[in-house]
Amino acid sequence: MRRPRPWVIVPGIWNSDPEHWQSRWQDDRGPEAVRIAPTSWSAPEPADWSRAIDRAVAAVDEPPVLVAHSLGVIAAWRWLVEHDDGRVAGAFLVAPPDPDAPGFPAAARTFTLPETAVATPSLLVVSDDDPYCSRERAESMGAAMGAEVHRLGAFGHVNVASGVGAWPIGRGLLEDFAARR
């Protein structure tokens, strides 16, 4: 049996706090999970985040699964458009925000949606009542990306404020997805 694939954690704007499921999963996984480290967490710059993903992917010893949340979904998608070359095994993408929605952070307006599908296997996990993106818009993003879409039901933005905690349902989805890569 082969060991599980490493993960590259791609949080959203302002990073994920210690109680966020991404942080909890990273703590559980130890050195097999590497978090990106852009210099522009609060005023995100796409090029900076792309370089941060490059560094994190290079820090692991085999193609990882990108584990992205919120703005990290857009950053990961943009990175995959530029680097869809087998350096990653897959992308597990949760709760994408809609850059055209009124609640999208003004500080992140430089992040726009790519209009290109990617060959990298991707699973886009969406909530039916995400305040940052309608289910319909998220599903259209998944179609544009070429991702499999998994609807969760009503889970808000799938973050600490949504009350998901360590989010064991999501962890199971990720482990099933990663095992197929």
Short mmCIF file of C-alpha atoms in Angstrom, two decimals:
data_model
loop_
_atom_site.label_atom_id
_atom_site.label_comp_id
_atom_site.label_asym_id
_atom_site.label_seq_id
_atom_site.Cartn_x
_atom_site.Cartn_y
_atom_site.Cartn_z
CA MET A 1 0.00 0.00 0.00
CA ARG A 2 1.39 3.37 -0.94
CA ARG A 3 1.54 6.23 1.52
CA PRO A 4 -0.99 9.06 1.25
CA ARG A 5 -0.16 11.96 -1.05
CA PRO A 6 1.16 15.14 0.54
CA TRP A 7 -1.09 18.20 0.68
CA VAL A 8 -0.46 21.83 -0.14
CA ILE A 9 -2.80 23.97 1.96
CA VAL A 10 -4.04 27.09 0.13
CA PRO A 11 -6.12 29.19 2.56
CA GLY A 12 -8.20 32.21 1.69
CA ILE A 13 -7.56 35.87 2.39
CA TRP A 14 -6.05 36.54 5.84
CA ASN A 15 -4.98 32.86 6.12
CA SER A 16 -6.88 30.23 8.13
CA ASP A 17 -6.90 30.66 11.90
CA PRO A 18 -5.98 27.76 14.23
CA GLU A 19 -9.61 26.63 14.59
CA HIS A 20 -10.24 26.43 10.83
CA TRP A 21 -10.49 22.91 9.40
CA GLN A 22 -7.48 23.57 7.13
CA SER A 23 -5.30 24.35 10.15
CA ARG A 24 -6.60 21.36 12.08
CA TRP A 25 -5.99 19.03 9.16
CA GLN A 26 -2.49 20.44 8.67
CA ASP A 27 -1.73 19.87 12.36
CA ASP A 28 -2.99 16.28 12.10
CA ARG A 29 -0.98 15.61 8.95
CA GLY A 30 2.30 17.09 10.15
CA PRO A 31 5.10 17.48 7.59
CA GLU A 32 3.00 15.85 4.86
CA ALA A 33 0.97 19.09 4.68
CA VAL A 34 2.66 22.32 3.60
CA ARG A 35 0.87 25.67 3.80
CA ILE A 36 1.53 28.38 1.26
CA ALA A 37 3.23 31.50 2.63
CA PRO A 38 2.51 34.53 0.45
CA THR A 39 3.63 37.93 1.69
CA SER A 40 0.27 39.47 0.80
CA TRP A 41 -2.29 37.75 3.06
CA SER A 42 -4.26 40.94 3.76
CA ALA A 43 -3.94 42.62 0.36
CA PRO A 44 -3.62 39.54 -1.86
CA GLU A 45 -1.62 39.76 -5.07
CA PRO A 46 -2.17 36.92 -7.55
CA ALA A 47 1.51 36.72 -8.60
CA ASP A 48 2.64 36.54 -4.97
CA TRP A 49 0.17 33.75 -4.24
CA SER A 50 1.24 31.89 -7.39
CA ARG A 51 4.89 32.03 -6.29
CA ALA A 52 3.82 30.82 -2.83
CA ILE A 53 2.06 27.81 -4.39
CA ASP A 54 5.18 27.14 -6.50
CA ARG A 55 7.35 27.08 -3.36
CA ALA A 56 4.95 24.85 -1.43
CA VAL A 57 4.63 22.35 -4.29
CA ALA A 58 8.43 22.26 -4.62
CA ALA A 59 8.74 21.57 -0.87
CA VAL A 60 7.11 18.14 -1.08
CA ASP A 61 8.69 15.02 -2.55
CA GLU A 62 5.87 13.92 -4.85
CA PRO A 63 2.92 15.53 -6.62
CA PRO A 64 0.59 16.78 -3.86
CA VAL A 65 -3.11 17.48 -3.68
CA LEU A 66 -3.89 21.19 -3.40
CA VAL A 67 -6.34 21.75 -0.52
CA ALA A 68 -7.85 25.19 -1.10
CA HIS A 69 -10.55 27.23 0.60
CA SER A 70 -12.28 30.46 -0.42
CA LEU A 71 -9.88 32.85 -2.19
CA GLY A 72 -7.41 29.96 -2.20
CA VAL A 73 -9.74 28.23 -4.68
CA ILE A 74 -9.28 31.05 -7.19
CA ALA A 75 -5.53 31.17 -6.50
CA ALA A 76 -5.24 27.40 -7.02
CA TRP A 77 -7.33 27.49 -10.20
CA ARG A 78 -5.22 30.34 -11.62
CA TRP A 79 -2.04 28.46 -10.69
CA LEU A 80 -3.31 25.29 -12.36
CA VAL A 81 -4.10 27.19 -15.57
CA GLU A 82 -0.45 28.28 -15.65
CA HIS A 83 1.05 25.02 -14.35
CA ASP A 84 -1.21 22.20 -15.52
CA ASP A 85 1.83 20.02 -16.07
CA GLY A 86 1.57 17.12 -13.64
CA ARG A 87 3.28 18.83 -10.71
CA VAL A 88 0.14 18.24 -8.63
CA ALA A 89 -1.98 15.10 -8.43
CA GLY A 90 -5.28 16.91 -7.88
CA ALA A 91 -7.08 19.88 -6.41
CA PHE A 92 -9.61 19.70 -3.56
CA LEU A 93 -11.35 23.07 -3.69
CA VAL A 94 -13.85 24.24 -1.06
CA ALA A 95 -16.26 27.20 -0.97
CA PRO A 96 -15.14 29.36 -3.88
CA PRO A 97 -15.99 33.05 -3.55
CA ASP A 98 -17.61 34.97 -6.38
CA PRO A 99 -15.43 37.96 -7.35
CA ASP A 100 -18.52 39.62 -8.84
CA ALA A 101 -20.57 39.33 -5.64
CA PRO A 102 -21.06 42.38 -3.40
CA GLY A 103 -19.49 40.63 -0.38
CA PHE A 104 -16.20 39.85 -2.15
CA PRO A 105 -13.37 41.61 -0.25
CA ALA A 106 -12.25 44.81 -1.95
CA ALA A 107 -8.66 43.94 -1.02
CA ALA A 108 -8.85 40.86 -3.26
CA ARG A 109 -10.34 42.49 -6.38
CA THR A 110 -7.18 41.65 -8.35
CA PHE A 111 -8.22 37.98 -8.19
CA THR A 112 -10.39 37.25 -11.19
CA LEU A 113 -11.75 33.93 -12.36
CA PRO A 114 -9.83 32.15 -15.08
CA GLU A 115 -11.84 31.21 -18.13
CA THR A 116 -9.86 28.05 -18.78
CA ALA A 117 -10.52 24.46 -17.80
CA VAL A 118 -7.66 22.41 -16.38
CA ALA A 119 -6.71 18.78 -16.94
CA THR A 120 -5.69 18.27 -13.30
CA PRO A 121 -8.39 16.22 -11.54
CA SER A 122 -10.34 18.62 -9.35
CA LEU A 123 -13.18 18.34 -6.87
CA LEU A 124 -15.07 21.56 -6.13
CA VAL A 125 -17.05 21.33 -2.89
CA VAL A 126 -19.89 23.87 -2.65
CA SER A 127 -22.41 24.89 -0.03
CA ASP A 128 -26.02 25.68 -0.90
CA ASP A 129 -26.07 28.77 1.33
CA ASP A 130 -22.57 30.23 1.03
CA PRO A 131 -22.83 33.99 1.65
CA TYR A 132 -19.87 34.62 -0.69
CA CYS A 133 -21.10 32.61 -3.68
CA SER A 134 -24.43 31.20 -4.78
CA ARG A 135 -24.67 27.48 -5.41
CA GLU A 136 -25.50 28.14 -9.05
CA ARG A 137 -22.47 30.40 -9.53
CA ALA A 138 -20.21 27.86 -7.81
CA GLU A 139 -21.53 25.09 -10.04
CA SER A 140 -20.85 27.22 -13.12
CA MET A 141 -17.29 27.76 -11.86
CA GLY A 142 -16.89 24.01 -11.52
CA ALA A 143 -18.10 23.51 -15.08
CA ALA A 144 -15.73 26.20 -16.39
CA MET A 145 -12.83 24.61 -14.54
CA GLY A 146 -13.72 21.09 -15.62
CA ALA A 147 -14.06 20.00 -11.99
CA GLU A 148 -16.32 17.43 -10.43
CA VAL A 149 -18.77 19.32 -8.19
CA HIS A 150 -19.94 18.02 -4.82
CA ARG A 151 -22.84 19.80 -3.13
CA LEU A 152 -22.72 19.71 0.66
CA GLY A 153 -26.10 21.17 1.46
CA ALA A 154 -26.34 24.14 3.84
CA PHE A 155 -22.85 24.66 5.30
CA GLY A 156 -22.39 28.43 4.91
CA HIS A 157 -18.86 29.33 3.85
CA VAL A 158 -17.52 26.06 5.32
CA ASN A 159 -15.40 27.88 7.87
CA VAL A 160 -15.21 28.53 11.61
CA ALA A 161 -18.24 30.86 11.48
CA SER A 162 -20.23 28.05 9.86
CA GLY A 163 -19.56 25.83 12.87
CA VAL A 164 -17.98 22.96 10.90
CA GLY A 165 -15.13 22.52 13.38
CA ALA A 166 -12.62 19.91 12.19
CA TRP A 167 -15.09 19.12 9.40
CA PRO A 168 -14.84 15.31 9.35
CA ILE A 169 -17.20 15.08 6.36
CA GLY A 170 -14.79 17.16 4.31
CA ARG A 171 -11.80 15.19 5.52
CA GLY A 172 -13.47 12.01 4.29
CA LEU A 173 -14.18 13.65 0.92
CA LEU A 174 -10.54 14.72 0.63
CA GLU A 175 -9.16 11.33 1.60
CA ASP A 176 -11.44 9.56 -0.91
CA PHE A 177 -10.46 12.06 -3.62
CA ALA A 178 -6.72 11.82 -2.85
CA ALA A 179 -6.79 8.02 -2.77
CA ARG A 180 -7.92 8.02 -6.41
CA ARG A 181 -4.93 10.11 -7.52
#
